[in-house]
mmCIF file of C-alpha atoms in Angstrom:
data_model
loop_
_atom_site.group_PDB
_atom_site.id
_atom_site.type_symbol
_atom_site.label_atom_id
_atom_site.label_comp_id
_atom_site.label_asym_id
_atom_site.label_seq_id
_atom_site.Cartn_x
_atom_site.Cartn_y
_atom_site.Cartn_z
ATOM 1 C CA MET A 8 0.000 0.000 0.000
ATOM 2 C CA ARG A 9 1.366 3.406 -0.991
ATOM 3 C CA LEU A 10 0.858 6.143 1.576
ATOM 4 C CA THR A 11 -0.202 9.751 1.073
ATOM 5 C CA ALA A 12 2.192 12.636 1.690
ATOM 6 C CA GLU A 13 0.167 13.549 4.784
ATOM 7 C CA GLN A 14 0.488 10.035 6.198
ATOM 8 C CA ARG A 15 4.197 9.988 5.478
ATOM 9 C CA THR A 16 4.684 13.382 7.094
ATOM 10 C CA GLU A 17 2.995 12.228 10.290
ATOM 11 C CA MET A 18 4.960 8.977 10.230
ATOM 12 C CA VAL A 19 8.327 10.736 9.854
ATOM 13 C CA LYS A 20 7.500 13.355 12.491
ATOM 14 C CA LYS A 21 6.719 10.646 15.034
ATOM 15 C CA ALA A 22 9.962 8.826 14.274
ATOM 16 C CA ILE A 23 11.997 12.033 14.629
ATOM 17 C CA MET A 24 10.451 12.718 18.033
ATOM 18 C CA CYS A 25 11.342 9.147 19.146
ATOM 19 C CA GLU A 26 7.730 7.990 19.027
ATOM 20 C CA GLN A 27 6.343 4.896 17.289
ATOM 21 C CA PRO A 28 4.628 5.540 13.945
ATOM 22 C CA GLU A 29 2.509 3.057 11.999
ATOM 23 C CA ARG A 30 5.533 1.756 10.111
ATOM 24 C CA VAL A 31 9.247 2.350 9.660
ATOM 25 C CA PRO A 32 9.848 5.229 7.215
ATOM 26 C CA VAL A 33 12.080 4.405 4.241
ATOM 27 C CA ILE A 34 14.459 7.268 3.442
ATOM 28 C CA CYS A 35 15.938 7.679 -0.051
ATOM 29 C CA LYS A 36 19.700 8.149 -0.058
ATOM 30 C CA GLN A 37 20.198 7.903 -3.816
ATOM 31 C CA GLU A 38 21.912 11.019 -5.128
ATOM 32 C CA PRO A 39 20.860 12.731 -8.395
ATOM 33 C CA SER A 40 23.913 11.197 -10.087
ATOM 34 C CA PHE A 41 22.525 7.716 -9.360
ATOM 35 C CA ALA A 42 19.081 8.706 -10.644
ATOM 36 C CA ILE A 43 20.622 10.056 -13.861
ATOM 37 C CA GLU A 44 22.464 6.815 -14.587
ATOM 38 C CA TYR A 45 19.498 4.667 -13.531
ATOM 39 C CA ALA A 46 17.256 6.525 -15.987
ATOM 40 C CA GLY A 47 19.772 5.964 -18.782
ATOM 41 C CA TYR A 48 20.927 9.555 -19.260
ATOM 42 C CA ASP A 49 24.502 10.670 -19.853
ATOM 43 C CA LEU A 50 25.835 12.054 -16.567
ATOM 44 C CA LYS A 51 27.902 14.829 -18.136
ATOM 45 C CA THR A 52 24.919 16.059 -20.145
ATOM 46 C CA ALA A 53 22.358 15.822 -17.360
ATOM 47 C CA LEU A 54 24.417 17.650 -14.732
ATOM 48 C CA TRP A 55 24.053 20.760 -16.891
ATOM 49 C CA ASN A 56 20.307 20.268 -17.350
ATOM 50 C CA PRO A 57 17.953 20.409 -14.331
ATOM 51 C CA ASP A 58 15.038 19.162 -16.443
ATOM 52 C CA LEU A 59 16.841 15.886 -17.164
ATOM 53 C CA ILE A 60 17.688 15.428 -13.484
ATOM 54 C CA VAL A 61 14.022 15.920 -12.590
ATOM 55 C CA LYS A 62 12.956 13.356 -15.210
ATOM 56 C CA ALA A 63 15.521 10.921 -13.845
ATOM 57 C CA THR A 64 14.255 11.479 -10.304
ATOM 58 C CA ASP A 65 10.700 10.760 -11.462
ATOM 59 C CA LYS A 66 11.856 7.457 -12.966
ATOM 60 C CA MET A 67 13.712 6.544 -9.767
ATOM 61 C CA TYR A 68 10.740 7.313 -7.510
ATOM 62 C CA THR A 69 8.451 5.330 -9.827
ATOM 63 C CA ASP A 70 10.565 2.185 -9.530
ATOM 64 C CA ILE A 71 12.195 2.373 -6.087
ATOM 65 C CA TYR A 72 10.028 2.681 -2.983
ATOM 66 C CA CYS A 73 10.702 5.410 -0.443
ATOM 67 C CA ASP A 74 8.711 7.639 1.882
ATOM 68 C CA ALA A 75 11.031 10.631 1.980
ATOM 69 C CA GLY A 76 14.083 12.061 0.286
ATOM 70 C CA GLY A 77 15.725 15.378 -0.378
ATOM 71 C CA ASN A 78 18.992 16.337 -2.048
ATOM 72 C CA MET A 79 20.601 18.962 -4.250
ATOM 73 C CA PRO A 80 22.958 18.185 -7.148
ATOM 74 C CA ARG A 81 26.192 20.102 -7.533
ATOM 75 C CA PHE A 82 25.943 21.820 -10.904
ATOM 76 C CA PRO A 83 29.373 21.924 -12.613
ATOM 77 C CA LEU A 84 28.567 25.241 -14.319
ATOM 78 C CA LEU A 85 28.854 27.063 -10.992
ATOM 79 C CA TYR A 86 32.258 25.634 -10.144
ATOM 80 C CA LYS A 87 33.744 26.067 -13.603
ATOM 81 C CA THR A 88 32.581 29.674 -13.795
ATOM 82 C CA SER A 89 34.148 30.459 -10.410
ATOM 83 C CA GLY A 90 37.337 28.482 -11.090
ATOM 84 C CA SER A 91 36.657 26.507 -7.924
ATOM 85 C CA ARG A 92 39.527 24.669 -6.282
ATOM 86 C CA ALA A 93 37.345 23.480 -3.390
ATOM 87 C CA PHE A 94 34.797 21.622 -5.528
ATOM 88 C CA VAL A 95 36.094 20.409 -8.882
ATOM 89 C CA PRO A 96 34.169 18.756 -11.763
ATOM 90 C CA ARG A 97 35.843 15.572 -13.038
ATOM 91 C CA GLU A 98 37.141 15.642 -16.610
ATOM 92 C CA LEU A 99 35.324 12.397 -17.415
ATOM 93 C CA ASP A 100 31.742 13.292 -16.527
ATOM 94 C CA ASP A 101 31.671 16.648 -14.659
ATOM 95 C CA PHE A 102 30.737 14.934 -11.388
ATOM 96 C CA VAL A 103 31.833 17.407 -8.713
ATOM 97 C CA GLN A 104 34.390 16.216 -6.152
ATOM 98 C CA HIS A 105 35.914 17.865 -3.078
ATOM 99 C CA PRO A 106 39.715 17.549 -3.014
ATOM 100 C CA GLU A 107 41.823 18.494 -0.026
ATOM 101 C CA VAL A 108 42.333 22.255 -0.100
ATOM 102 C CA GLU A 109 44.093 24.872 2.002
ATOM 103 C CA GLY A 110 42.007 28.020 1.921
ATOM 104 C CA LEU A 111 43.715 29.485 4.986
ATOM 105 C CA LEU A 112 47.465 29.427 5.574
ATOM 106 C CA TYR A 113 48.820 28.692 9.034
ATOM 107 C CA GLU A 114 50.197 32.220 9.368
ATOM 108 C CA GLU A 115 46.725 33.640 8.601
ATOM 109 C CA TYR A 116 45.038 32.130 11.679
ATOM 110 C CA ASP A 117 45.056 35.410 13.605
ATOM 111 C CA GLU A 118 43.500 37.275 10.682
ATOM 112 C CA TYR A 119 40.683 34.731 10.547
ATOM 113 C CA ILE A 120 40.138 34.681 14.311
ATOM 114 C CA ALA A 121 39.893 38.486 14.418
ATOM 115 C CA ASP A 122 37.196 38.665 11.717
ATOM 116 C CA PRO A 123 36.168 35.417 9.973
ATOM 117 C CA PHE A 124 33.828 37.050 7.465
ATOM 118 C CA LYS A 125 36.349 39.692 6.387
ATOM 119 C CA CYS A 126 39.049 37.038 6.053
ATOM 120 C CA MET A 127 36.770 34.845 3.944
ATOM 121 C CA VAL A 128 35.921 37.700 1.589
ATOM 122 C CA ASN A 129 39.436 39.114 1.255
ATOM 123 C CA THR A 130 41.618 36.011 1.517
ATOM 124 C CA ILE A 131 39.871 32.640 1.417
ATOM 125 C CA ILE A 132 37.316 33.055 -1.386
ATOM 126 C CA PRO A 133 39.862 34.592 -3.820
ATOM 127 C CA ARG A 134 42.174 31.645 -3.100
ATOM 128 C CA LEU A 135 39.540 28.928 -3.508
ATOM 129 C CA TYR A 136 37.486 30.615 -6.263
ATOM 130 C CA PRO A 137 40.079 32.658 -8.189
ATOM 131 C CA LYS A 138 37.867 33.612 -11.155
ATOM 132 C CA LEU A 139 35.679 35.613 -8.777
ATOM 133 C CA ALA A 140 38.702 37.703 -7.788
ATOM 134 C CA GLU A 141 40.098 38.521 -11.232
ATOM 135 C CA LYS A 142 41.055 42.166 -11.656
ATOM 136 C CA GLY A 143 38.826 44.713 -13.296
ATOM 137 C CA PRO A 144 35.268 43.946 -14.349
ATOM 138 C CA VAL A 145 36.010 40.276 -15.120
ATOM 139 C CA GLY A 146 35.813 39.128 -11.507
ATOM 140 C CA SER A 147 32.579 41.031 -10.936
ATOM 141 C CA LEU A 148 31.063 39.589 -14.100
ATOM 142 C CA ASN A 149 32.027 36.063 -13.090
ATOM 143 C CA PHE A 150 30.450 36.613 -9.680
ATOM 144 C CA LEU A 151 27.272 37.853 -11.351
ATOM 145 C CA ARG A 152 27.257 34.856 -13.714
ATOM 146 C CA VAL A 153 27.569 32.456 -10.785
ATOM 147 C CA MET A 154 24.764 34.128 -8.842
ATOM 148 C CA ILE A 155 22.389 34.121 -11.828
ATOM 149 C CA ALA A 156 23.220 30.533 -12.778
ATOM 150 C CA ASP A 157 22.875 29.352 -9.183
ATOM 151 C CA ASN A 158 19.435 30.925 -8.891
ATOM 152 C CA GLN A 159 18.193 29.645 -12.243
ATOM 153 C CA LEU A 160 19.524 26.091 -11.965
ATOM 154 C CA LYS A 161 18.422 25.497 -8.386
ATOM 155 C CA SER A 162 15.025 27.155 -8.833
ATOM 156 C CA LYS A 163 14.253 25.011 -11.863
ATOM 157 C CA TYR A 164 15.472 21.840 -10.139
ATOM 158 C CA LEU A 165 13.579 22.479 -6.900
ATOM 159 C CA ALA A 166 10.344 23.342 -8.691
ATOM 160 C CA GLY A 167 10.601 20.206 -10.809
ATOM 161 C CA CYS A 168 11.399 18.001 -7.829
ATOM 162 C CA ALA A 169 8.509 19.457 -5.857
ATOM 163 C CA ALA A 170 6.154 18.419 -8.667
ATOM 164 C CA VAL A 171 7.673 14.929 -8.801
ATOM 165 C CA GLU A 172 7.434 14.532 -5.029
ATOM 166 C CA LYS A 173 3.790 15.625 -5.117
ATOM 167 C CA LYS A 174 3.079 13.117 -7.882
ATOM 168 C CA HIS A 175 4.522 10.248 -5.830
ATOM 169 C CA GLY A 176 3.441 11.465 -2.390
ATOM 170 C CA ILE A 177 7.067 11.605 -1.262
ATOM 171 C CA ILE A 178 8.109 14.214 1.276
ATOM 172 C CA ASN A 179 11.331 16.210 1.377
ATOM 173 C CA ILE A 180 12.984 15.898 4.786
ATOM 174 C CA ARG A 181 16.211 17.772 4.059
ATOM 175 C CA ARG A 182 16.813 21.427 3.202
ATOM 176 C CA GLY A 183 20.179 23.090 3.417
ATOM 177 C CA ALA A 184 23.472 21.984 4.922
ATOM 178 C CA ILE A 185 26.078 23.448 7.236
ATOM 179 C CA GLU A 186 29.150 22.056 8.976
ATOM 180 C CA ALA A 187 30.282 21.698 12.543
ATOM 181 C CA PRO A 188 32.694 24.583 13.240
ATOM 182 C CA PHE A 189 35.732 22.293 13.496
ATOM 183 C CA ASP A 190 34.824 20.488 10.261
ATOM 184 C CA PHE A 191 34.464 23.794 8.410
ATOM 185 C CA LEU A 192 37.943 24.749 9.569
ATOM 186 C CA ALA A 193 39.294 21.351 8.496
ATOM 187 C CA ASP A 194 37.429 20.849 5.213
ATOM 188 C CA LEU A 195 37.656 24.261 3.559
ATOM 189 C CA LEU A 196 40.256 26.272 5.440
ATOM 190 C CA ARG A 197 43.183 24.160 6.627
ATOM 191 C CA GLY A 198 42.690 20.773 4.951
ATOM 192 C CA PHE A 199 43.027 17.371 6.616
ATOM 193 C CA THR A 200 46.818 17.506 6.693
ATOM 194 C CA GLY A 201 46.984 21.064 7.970
ATOM 195 C CA ILE A 202 44.415 20.690 10.738
ATOM 196 C CA SER A 203 45.999 17.435 11.915
ATOM 197 C CA LYS A 204 49.312 19.252 12.393
ATOM 198 C CA ASP A 205 47.659 22.300 13.964
ATOM 199 C CA VAL A 206 45.848 20.269 16.617
ATOM 200 C CA ARG A 207 49.211 19.089 17.922
ATOM 201 C CA ARG A 208 51.397 22.158 17.457
ATOM 202 C CA ASP A 209 48.953 24.981 18.168
ATOM 203 C CA PRO A 210 45.710 23.785 19.787
ATOM 204 C CA GLY A 211 45.061 27.230 21.248
ATOM 205 C CA ARG A 212 44.741 28.854 17.833
ATOM 206 C CA VAL A 213 42.617 25.955 16.584
ATOM 207 C CA GLN A 214 40.263 26.413 19.509
ATOM 208 C CA ALA A 215 40.043 30.164 18.919
ATOM 209 C CA ALA A 216 39.383 29.650 15.203
ATOM 210 C CA VAL A 217 36.671 27.069 15.884
ATOM 211 C CA GLU A 218 35.000 29.419 18.367
ATOM 212 C CA ALA A 219 35.153 32.233 15.797
ATOM 213 C CA THR A 220 33.489 29.920 13.250
ATOM 214 C CA LEU A 221 30.522 29.047 15.484
ATOM 215 C CA PRO A 222 28.469 32.222 14.809
ATOM 216 C CA VAL A 223 29.247 31.922 11.088
ATOM 217 C CA MET A 224 27.707 28.434 10.958
ATOM 218 C CA TYR A 225 24.722 29.562 13.029
ATOM 219 C CA LYS A 226 24.027 32.428 10.622
ATOM 220 C CA LEU A 227 24.538 30.145 7.619
ATOM 221 C CA ALA A 228 21.896 27.768 8.991
ATOM 222 C CA LYS A 229 19.387 30.622 9.022
ATOM 223 C CA ILE A 230 20.197 31.405 5.385
ATOM 224 C CA VAL A 231 20.055 27.900 3.908
ATOM 225 C CA ASN A 232 17.005 26.841 5.949
ATOM 226 C CA PRO A 233 15.139 30.024 6.947
ATOM 227 C CA THR A 234 11.970 28.336 8.242
ATOM 228 C CA PRO A 235 12.712 25.967 11.145
ATOM 229 C CA GLY A 236 10.416 23.041 11.840
ATOM 230 C CA ILE A 237 10.394 19.277 12.323
ATOM 231 C CA ILE A 238 10.406 18.791 8.537
ATOM 232 C CA PRO A 239 12.534 19.483 6.524
ATOM 233 C CA SER A 240 15.696 18.962 8.543
ATOM 234 C CA LEU A 241 18.997 20.796 8.309
ATOM 235 C CA PHE A 242 21.858 18.491 7.267
ATOM 236 C CA ILE A 243 25.190 18.453 9.140
ATOM 237 C CA PRO A 244 27.799 15.921 7.961
ATOM 238 C CA LEU A 245 30.545 15.258 10.524
ATOM 239 C CA HIS A 246 33.975 14.331 9.165
ATOM 240 C CA MET A 247 36.910 14.728 11.534
ATOM 241 C CA PRO A 248 36.018 13.031 14.863
ATOM 242 C CA SER A 249 36.824 9.523 13.609
ATOM 243 C CA TYR A 250 40.391 10.690 12.973
ATOM 244 C CA MET A 251 40.822 12.586 16.271
ATOM 245 C CA ARG A 252 42.049 11.556 19.678
ATOM 246 C CA THR A 253 39.202 11.540 22.180
ATOM 247 C CA LYS A 254 40.900 14.203 24.326
ATOM 248 C CA ASP A 255 41.228 16.497 21.283
ATOM 249 C CA PHE A 256 37.601 15.866 20.341
ATOM 250 C CA GLU A 257 36.476 16.746 23.852
ATOM 251 C CA LYS A 258 38.394 20.029 23.910
ATOM 252 C CA LEU A 259 38.401 21.250 20.318
ATOM 253 C CA TYR A 260 35.403 19.702 18.555
ATOM 254 C CA TRP A 261 32.594 18.986 20.996
ATOM 255 C CA PRO A 262 31.976 22.339 22.775
ATOM 256 C CA THR A 263 31.170 24.396 19.660
ATOM 257 C CA PHE A 264 29.342 21.530 17.969
ATOM 258 C CA LYS A 265 27.180 20.954 21.052
ATOM 259 C CA LYS A 266 26.463 24.693 21.317
ATOM 260 C CA LEU A 267 25.476 24.842 17.637
ATOM 261 C CA VAL A 268 23.142 21.846 17.981
ATOM 262 C CA ASP A 269 21.549 23.141 21.183
ATOM 263 C CA ASP A 270 20.929 26.607 19.742
ATOM 264 C CA LEU A 271 19.424 25.325 16.487
ATOM 265 C CA ILE A 272 17.193 22.778 18.238
ATOM 266 C CA ALA A 273 16.051 25.548 20.609
ATOM 267 C CA ASP A 274 15.166 27.611 17.532
ATOM 268 C CA GLY A 275 12.874 24.810 16.333
ATOM 269 C CA TYR A 276 15.104 23.034 13.819
ATOM 270 C CA THR A 277 15.415 19.313 13.268
ATOM 271 C CA LEU A 278 19.018 18.337 12.514
ATOM 272 C CA GLN A 279 19.953 15.377 10.343
ATOM 273 C CA ILE A 280 23.502 14.690 11.509
ATOM 274 C CA PHE A 281 25.683 12.247 9.585
ATOM 275 C CA PHE A 282 28.089 10.504 11.971
ATOM 276 C CA GLU A 283 30.818 9.369 9.582
ATOM 277 C CA LYS A 284 32.670 6.113 10.324
ATOM 278 C CA ASN A 285 32.218 4.666 13.842
ATOM 279 C CA TRP A 286 31.160 6.808 16.793
ATOM 280 C CA THR A 287 30.904 4.180 19.552
ATOM 281 C CA ARG A 288 33.634 5.785 21.672
ATOM 282 C CA TYR A 289 31.722 9.069 21.665
ATOM 283 C CA TYR A 290 28.347 7.775 22.894
ATOM 284 C CA ASP A 291 28.786 9.398 26.311
ATOM 285 C CA PHE A 292 28.958 12.739 24.509
ATOM 286 C CA LEU A 293 26.046 11.989 22.185
ATOM 287 C CA GLN A 294 23.813 11.213 25.155
ATOM 288 C CA GLU A 295 23.919 14.954 25.876
ATOM 289 C CA LEU A 296 22.264 15.839 22.547
ATOM 290 C CA PRO A 297 18.601 16.895 22.652
ATOM 291 C CA THR A 298 15.624 15.243 20.997
ATOM 292 C CA GLY A 299 15.166 16.670 17.518
ATOM 293 C CA VAL A 300 18.359 15.121 16.161
ATOM 294 C CA ILE A 301 18.216 12.471 13.437
ATOM 295 C CA ALA A 302 21.358 10.450 14.161
ATOM 296 C CA TYR A 303 22.437 9.129 10.765
ATOM 297 C CA PHE A 304 25.082 6.468 11.462
ATOM 298 C CA GLU A 305 27.443 4.946 8.922
ATOM 299 C CA GLU A 306 29.213 2.057 10.686
ATOM 300 C CA ASP A 307 27.746 1.888 14.203
ATOM 301 C CA ASP A 308 25.791 -1.175 15.305
ATOM 302 C CA LEU A 309 22.244 0.154 15.592
ATOM 303 C CA GLY A 310 21.410 -2.321 18.337
ATOM 304 C CA MET A 311 23.998 -0.728 20.603
ATOM 305 C CA ALA A 312 23.070 2.767 19.409
ATOM 306 C CA LYS A 313 19.416 2.035 20.183
ATOM 307 C CA GLU A 314 20.295 0.929 23.698
ATOM 308 C CA LYS A 315 22.552 3.900 24.438
ATOM 309 C CA LEU A 316 20.896 6.713 22.479
ATOM 310 C CA GLY A 317 17.461 5.595 21.321
ATOM 311 C CA LYS A 318 15.460 7.311 24.054
ATOM 312 C CA LYS A 319 16.470 10.783 22.823
ATOM 313 C CA LEU A 320 17.736 10.490 19.250
ATOM 314 C CA CYS A 321 16.010 9.215 16.117
ATOM 315 C CA LEU A 322 18.303 6.641 14.497
ATOM 316 C CA MET A 323 18.854 5.848 10.833
ATOM 317 C CA GLY A 324 21.526 4.529 8.480
ATOM 318 C CA ASN A 325 23.892 1.548 8.794
ATOM 319 C CA PHE A 326 22.694 -0.625 5.874
ATOM 320 C CA PRO A 327 25.962 -1.155 3.929
ATOM 321 C CA ILE A 328 25.652 -0.152 0.287
ATOM 322 C CA THR A 329 28.538 -2.530 -0.447
ATOM 323 C CA MET A 330 26.030 -5.362 0.044
ATOM 324 C CA LEU A 331 23.771 -3.863 -2.617
ATOM 325 C CA ARG A 332 26.710 -4.084 -5.014
ATOM 326 C CA LEU A 333 28.243 -7.420 -4.035
ATOM 327 C CA ASN A 334 25.636 -9.638 -2.371
ATOM 328 C CA SER A 335 22.550 -11.523 -3.479
ATOM 329 C CA LYS A 336 19.048 -10.117 -3.198
ATOM 330 C CA GLN A 337 18.180 -12.478 -0.345
ATOM 331 C CA GLU A 338 21.348 -11.636 1.578
ATOM 332 C CA CYS A 339 20.472 -7.944 1.299
ATOM 333 C CA ILE A 340 16.942 -8.585 2.551
ATOM 334 C CA ASP A 341 18.288 -10.655 5.448
ATOM 335 C CA LYS A 342 20.598 -7.797 6.434
ATOM 336 C CA ALA A 343 17.721 -5.313 6.326
ATOM 337 C CA LYS A 344 15.677 -7.596 8.590
ATOM 338 C CA GLU A 345 18.584 -7.885 11.024
ATOM 339 C CA ILE A 346 18.886 -4.097 11.274
ATOM 340 C CA LEU A 347 15.137 -3.551 11.667
ATOM 341 C CA ASP A 348 14.903 -6.181 14.383
ATOM 342 C CA LYS A 349 17.555 -4.280 16.346
ATOM 343 C CA ALA A 350 16.606 -0.670 15.704
ATOM 344 C CA ALA A 351 12.881 -0.503 14.955
ATOM 345 C CA PRO A 352 11.220 -1.701 18.218
ATOM 346 C CA GLY A 353 9.527 1.184 20.016
ATOM 347 C CA GLY A 354 9.920 3.654 17.153
ATOM 348 C CA GLY A 355 12.439 6.466 16.796
ATOM 349 C CA TYR A 356 13.980 4.815 13.743
ATOM 350 C CA MET A 357 14.030 5.389 9.974
ATOM 351 C CA PHE A 358 15.566 2.996 7.450
ATOM 352 C CA CYS A 359 18.242 4.126 5.022
ATOM 353 C CA MET A 360 21.660 3.188 3.687
ATOM 354 C CA ASP A 361 24.949 3.800 5.490
ATOM 355 C CA LYS A 362 25.914 6.467 2.979
ATOM 356 C CA SER A 363 24.651 8.082 -0.209
ATOM 357 C CA ILE A 364 24.455 5.996 -3.376
ATOM 358 C CA LEU A 365 26.295 7.998 -6.015
ATOM 359 C CA SER A 366 26.181 5.769 -9.091
ATOM 360 C CA LEU A 367 25.029 2.460 -10.544
ATOM 361 C CA ALA A 368 28.463 1.113 -9.644
ATOM 362 C CA ASP A 369 27.523 1.528 -5.966
ATOM 363 C CA ALA A 370 24.370 -0.612 -5.991
ATOM 364 C CA LYS A 371 22.517 -3.126 -8.140
ATOM 365 C CA PRO A 372 19.091 -1.563 -8.725
ATOM 366 C CA GLU A 373 17.325 -4.911 -8.291
ATOM 367 C CA ASN A 374 18.830 -5.289 -4.813
ATOM 368 C CA LEU A 375 17.920 -1.743 -3.822
ATOM 369 C CA ILE A 376 14.347 -2.200 -5.055
ATOM 370 C CA ALA A 377 13.984 -5.488 -3.170
ATOM 371 C CA VAL A 378 15.338 -4.070 0.099
ATOM 372 C CA CYS A 379 13.140 -0.959 0.050
ATOM 373 C CA GLU A 380 10.013 -3.012 -0.729
ATOM 374 C CA PHE A 381 10.881 -5.467 2.030
ATOM 375 C CA VAL A 382 11.307 -2.722 4.635
ATOM 376 C CA HIS A 383 8.033 -1.112 3.581
ATOM 377 C CA GLU A 384 6.189 -4.406 4.081
ATOM 378 C CA TYR A 385 8.095 -5.799 7.072
ATOM 379 C CA GLY A 386 8.485 -2.549 8.997
ATOM 380 C CA VAL A 387 4.852 -2.338 10.150
ATOM 381 C CA TYR A 388 4.355 -1.850 13.882
ATOM 382 C CA LYS A 389 1.766 -4.281 15.222
#
């Protein structure tokens, strides 16, 4: 039985608030790039054409069951026009990737700490997006081109997806994304190598920079998701903690992240937080997070997570997409049943993969279809 958008909305809201809905919601984690390939379109062509991405999404939602989704493709036009070094389209197919970058030099820490916004405008953006900083009118024209293209491409895509979602009764549970202050410093400013050195040689400056970043991320949240509510959620992917010592996490990462989460939840937001890799050693910290967080786990055992965190946090994730690529249909279904039996009892759980599915190479469509149908039928609370 297919549900209406209203039924799905109520079902997802209950799960987010750690209540028991009628059934386990199935969350789509297939990216637009997967939908494009699944529909048979050329990836390089479609990434420049929002209409083709919308058609591909319609095909995907027709064939593959889900209750909710929500994503935004990275359009290569924007990154080529700006000369982006932070997000770079591949030569082969224009799929946008994020290489390690150093937007802020070590000797520029004090400049950033004193005024993060001014430093970003004057130093970091010209370094990471050099075409926007070209001399004379060229830089201004490139900036204008990016702004116009961004508005046109995203508006067309979002309008088309809204129509497709309405057609299928699927709800969008994600709008906008920000980063934890430490991750922003690591991902876009210092790079993995740089931040790893800084944590050991100059933790005081790292701490000051992270604290200076906190209000920037809070303001960014208000821009990318201006209307807080249970649905749609604000996405926060967490990258660095799996590579940090626990004592460094406790001092340099956790305080500003916890403050950001608390303030946004208090403002009425739901936060979909992606806990990359394994977070078992941090569960004592996560127990301090408030209800209103969707804890999207990659590698954690959801049985243990349910026991430790399930009273306050809505859990999802953990189904390994490697199984969709390598295992039989029945083995995939058996794994889904195992996860549901651990995580679903009592509610506060939504089913999805352990990470986004980017291409057909990540998952056999027949396995994905079988798993999503199984969860829809098996995940009924009785």
